[in-house]
Amino acid sequence: MVTTPLHKDADLRRADSLAREIFSDIANKWALLIIDVLGKRTLRFSELRNEVEGVSHKMLTQNLRTLERDGLVHRKVYPTVPPRVEYTLTEPGLGLLAAIDAICGWTQQHYSYIQSARARFDA
Amino acid sequence: MVTTPLHKDADLRRADSLAREIFSDIANKWALLIIDVLGKRTLRFSELRNEVEGVSHKMLTQNLRTLERDGLVHRKVYPTVPPRVEYTLTEPGLGLLAAIDAICGWTQQHYSYIQSARARFDA
DNA sequence: CTGAATCCTGAACGATACTG
DNA sequence: CAGTATCGTTCAGGATTCAG
């Protein structure tokens, strides 16, 4: 496995296709938001749809599949009728959550800075 | 978990349009990669093009403009001929870099985990 | 309720050509 | 070298429908 020295041999930028693929899976709006909300608690599909505002049925399903495939999210199906499916972050998923929260936190903190930076730029 | 008062009034998920816009600006593949490479050193446009493998001329320009507008990247033009333009991370940009590096580091560390998770899923 | 499949539109993107 | 503009294509993603 590739160890941490980030910008060494297996650099993400010059990446082999797999690394790039993984990165693309998580470096997108919906995936990040989904992980963020699942970080708070386990959620059902329909709950996720409400929590992640603006996500479509299709995009939610699609991203959940990807995240499940990558082992970041666990999908538990209750064989009831109607079906009940719960999504939870896996252990590795929790690790990623920390990093994502850092980004979210940063965004919050620099909210007004960005606002004025834009005003300056647009002028 | 959540460090800053993230999930309070201005929650990213229920966000007003500006917050969502900002988040979209940075939560995408190219923006993250650009910030990542600029975190190492100041780079010229053509150098960036080489460092960020696979990015097109157009996408690079586009993302740089956005990042500049949001005040994450500083653009310095040398009025020479031929023109020389250098891109640097701003102070706030450096803050975001830390968060991004966390994600990159996480990806590296879980590289093989994801690989096997996928193998399991696909079976 | 969850999820898969289909269709269709608009946005993203790459290629190319042109300017300073 | 850096940047803009245009064009054509591809593809993401929304709406809808059907199934378990």
XYZ file of C-alpha atoms (C1' of nucleotides) in Angstrom:
286
model
C 0.000 0.000 0.000
C 1.011 3.557 -0.572
C 2.018 5.280 2.603
C 1.648 8.875 3.495
C 4.594 10.731 1.944
C 2.005 12.379 -0.180
C 3.929 14.009 -2.922
C 6.363 11.235 -3.572
C 6.184 8.340 -5.941
C 2.475 7.780 -6.085
C 1.453 11.345 -6.486
C -2.222 11.947 -6.932
C -1.637 14.391 -9.727
C 0.357 12.102 -11.956
C -1.840 9.356 -10.757
C -2.457 5.959 -12.102
C -6.037 5.641 -13.160
C -7.245 3.993 -9.980
C -6.051 6.742 -7.688
C -7.639 9.323 -9.932
C -10.824 7.372 -10.011
C -11.002 7.152 -6.242
C -10.274 10.817 -5.930
C -13.005 11.697 -8.394
C -15.463 9.563 -6.483
C -15.095 11.613 -3.354
C -14.096 15.007 -4.731
C -17.566 15.954 -5.810
C -20.313 17.929 -4.223
C -22.859 15.234 -3.501
C -20.445 12.645 -2.187
C -18.967 15.125 0.246
C -22.358 16.299 1.423
C -23.620 12.758 1.850
C -20.639 11.769 3.939
C -21.064 14.922 5.944
C -24.664 14.200 6.918
C -24.024 10.521 7.534
C -21.335 11.651 9.919
C -24.034 12.799 12.281
C -26.089 9.649 12.301
C -27.377 6.669 10.407
C -30.024 7.637 7.904
C -32.579 5.982 5.703
C -32.697 6.682 2.004
C -35.662 9.012 2.281
C -34.105 10.807 5.224
C -30.934 11.359 3.271
C -32.999 12.822 0.500
C -34.285 15.426 2.934
C -31.011 16.084 4.687
C -29.007 16.638 1.550
C -30.967 19.490 0.160
C -31.349 19.623 -3.564
C -30.127 16.139 -4.338
C -32.241 14.204 -6.793
C -33.401 10.671 -6.290
C -31.097 9.527 -9.028
C -27.982 11.339 -7.870
C -28.474 10.120 -4.340
C -28.749 6.512 -5.422
C -25.814 6.856 -7.752
C -23.514 8.405 -5.185
C -24.555 5.996 -2.474
C -23.696 3.075 -4.733
C -20.286 4.517 -5.444
C -19.601 5.205 -1.794
C -20.789 1.757 -0.853
C -18.598 0.213 -3.481
C -15.594 2.088 -2.184
C -16.345 0.870 1.304
C -17.074 4.279 2.771
C -20.726 3.669 3.428
C -22.452 0.595 4.739
C -25.873 -0.320 3.427
C -28.164 -2.316 5.655
C -31.393 -3.686 4.244
C -34.301 -4.684 6.451
C -36.352 -7.290 4.610
C -39.633 -5.703 5.570
C -42.405 -4.377 3.479
C -42.164 -1.645 2.601
C -38.400 -1.972 2.433
C -36.245 -0.104 4.892
C -32.641 0.664 4.075
C -30.202 2.352 6.403
C -26.933 3.948 5.468
C -24.021 4.316 7.844
C -20.449 5.459 7.550
C -17.897 2.684 7.787
C -14.801 3.007 9.915
C -12.673 4.326 7.018
C -15.552 6.567 6.082
C -15.319 8.191 9.478
C -11.708 9.014 8.809
C -12.625 10.795 5.636
C -15.373 12.600 7.474
C -12.848 14.418 9.600
C -11.131 15.774 6.528
C -14.409 16.809 4.985
C -15.504 18.579 8.109
C -12.313 20.565 7.928
C -13.327 21.800 4.502
C -16.844 22.574 5.630
C -15.509 24.404 8.636
C -13.126 26.364 6.497
C -15.954 27.400 4.193
C -17.975 28.647 7.124
C -15.101 30.615 8.566
C -14.214 32.305 5.301
C -17.719 32.953 4.197
C -17.521 36.738 4.423
C -13.945 36.852 3.219
C -14.953 35.166 0.004
C -17.922 37.423 -0.312
C -15.772 40.544 -0.258
C -13.107 38.937 -2.416
C -15.732 38.417 -5.054
C -17.019 41.931 -4.789
C -13.474 43.171 -5.312
C -12.895 40.872 -8.262
C -16.143 41.707 -9.977
C -15.322 45.379 -9.790
C -16.529 15.575 13.984
C -17.749 19.054 13.531
C -15.421 21.574 15.028
C -16.903 24.905 14.126
C -20.534 25.739 14.700
C -21.081 24.028 11.415
C -24.499 22.638 11.842
C -26.080 25.713 13.276
C -27.837 28.530 11.510
C -25.878 28.562 8.311
C -25.841 24.879 7.630
C -24.199 23.908 4.398
C -26.823 21.381 3.564
C -29.827 23.660 3.856
C -27.637 26.395 2.605
C -28.484 29.701 1.146
C -27.336 29.864 -2.436
C -24.055 31.618 -1.754
C -22.766 29.009 0.633
C -23.680 26.304 -1.829
C -22.007 28.183 -4.599
C -18.792 28.538 -2.654
C -18.874 24.900 -1.737
C -19.374 23.882 -5.353
C -16.458 26.029 -6.407
C -14.023 24.090 -4.284
C -15.652 20.678 -4.081
C -14.602 19.620 -7.530
C -11.722 17.661 -8.870
C -9.753 20.339 -10.666
C -10.052 23.018 -8.022
C -8.813 20.649 -5.347
C -5.926 19.455 -7.464
C -4.920 22.990 -8.391
C -4.886 24.109 -4.789
C -2.952 21.015 -3.900
C -0.142 21.689 -6.352
C -0.034 25.403 -5.598
C 0.429 24.415 -2.002
C 3.919 23.287 -2.846
C 5.058 26.399 -4.639
C 4.179 29.292 -6.881
C 3.632 28.182 -10.435
C 3.236 29.727 -13.832
C 0.267 28.901 -16.017
C 2.193 26.502 -18.219
C 3.768 24.854 -15.218
C 0.376 24.300 -13.673
C -0.715 22.706 -16.897
C 2.051 20.167 -16.503
C 1.625 19.613 -12.801
C -2.085 19.011 -12.912
C -2.093 16.066 -15.224
C -4.945 15.832 -17.638
C -6.326 19.305 -17.190
C -7.133 21.145 -20.389
C -6.111 24.692 -21.140
C -9.697 25.772 -20.841
C -10.496 24.021 -17.579
C -7.327 25.321 -15.999
C -8.118 28.910 -16.941
C -11.681 28.534 -15.832
C -10.860 27.100 -12.445
C -8.072 29.578 -11.842
C -10.478 32.430 -12.483
C -12.958 31.027 -10.043
C -10.324 30.469 -7.384
C -8.941 33.935 -7.960
C -12.383 35.426 -7.672
C -12.968 33.657 -4.393
C -9.670 34.988 -3.107
C -8.001 31.614 -2.760
C -5.408 32.175 -5.428
C -3.413 35.260 -6.218
C -2.566 36.057 -9.816
C 0.528 38.094 -10.506
C 1.165 39.338 -14.019
C 4.625 40.379 -15.184
C 4.217 42.872 -18.011
C 6.956 41.308 -20.097
C 6.886 39.851 -23.529
C 6.115 37.097 -23.721
C 3.783 37.471 -20.746
C 4.558 35.727 -17.517
C 1.851 34.983 -14.989
C 2.404 33.424 -11.612
C -0.204 31.850 -9.390
C 0.109 31.628 -5.639
C -2.120 30.537 -2.816
C -3.412 33.370 -0.684
C -3.396 33.179 3.092
C -6.958 31.806 3.279
C -6.049 29.482 0.448
C -3.350 27.990 2.603
C -5.911 27.226 5.249
C -7.975 25.297 2.782
C -4.885 23.495 1.589
C -4.479 21.840 4.954
C -7.961 20.395 4.721
C -7.379 19.218 1.192
C -4.132 17.559 2.097
C -6.039 15.639 4.721
C -8.275 14.243 2.027
C -5.362 13.432 -0.233
C -3.586 11.750 2.625
C -6.648 9.762 3.484
C -6.956 8.581 -0.104
C -3.362 7.412 -0.092
C -3.747 5.556 3.174
C -6.903 3.760 2.155
C -5.849 3.008 -1.349
C -5.695 -0.749 -0.936
C -8.693 -0.851 1.379
C -10.826 0.699 -1.325
C -9.371 -1.631 -3.885
C -10.476 -4.690 -1.964
C -13.786 -3.130 -1.015
C -14.505 -2.753 -4.679
C -13.490 -6.275 -5.470
C -15.879 -7.482 -2.788
C -18.699 -5.263 -4.041
C -18.286 -6.236 -7.664
C -18.505 -9.885 -6.749
C -39.988 2.832 0.509
C -36.158 1.811 -2.312
C -34.155 1.326 -6.643
C -33.477 0.511 -11.704
C -34.221 2.034 -16.426
C -35.406 5.349 -19.989
C -35.468 9.596 -22.150
C -34.083 14.221 -22.880
C -32.117 18.798 -22.050
C -28.456 21.796 -20.613
C -24.014 22.143 -18.934
C -19.292 20.657 -19.060
C -15.517 19.783 -21.677
C -11.982 19.334 -25.560
C -10.273 21.079 -29.817
C -9.282 24.756 -32.473
C -8.351 29.212 -33.882
C -7.233 33.958 -32.859
C -5.342 38.191 -29.922
C -2.019 40.816 -27.098
C 3.182 32.555 -22.975
C -1.267 33.550 -21.385
C -5.951 34.259 -22.350
C -10.516 34.542 -24.897
C -14.003 32.915 -28.058
C -16.417 29.655 -30.769
C -18.010 25.230 -31.977
C -19.284 20.562 -31.600
C -19.623 16.641 -28.738
C -20.148 14.131 -24.745
C -22.061 13.398 -20.508
C -24.035 14.535 -16.120
C -28.114 14.897 -14.157
C -33.450 15.854 -13.743
C -38.059 14.013 -14.669
C -40.626 10.139 -15.224
C -41.980 5.496 -15.132
C -41.923 0.794 -13.660
C -40.674 -3.015 -10.412
C -39.714 -5.447 -5.931
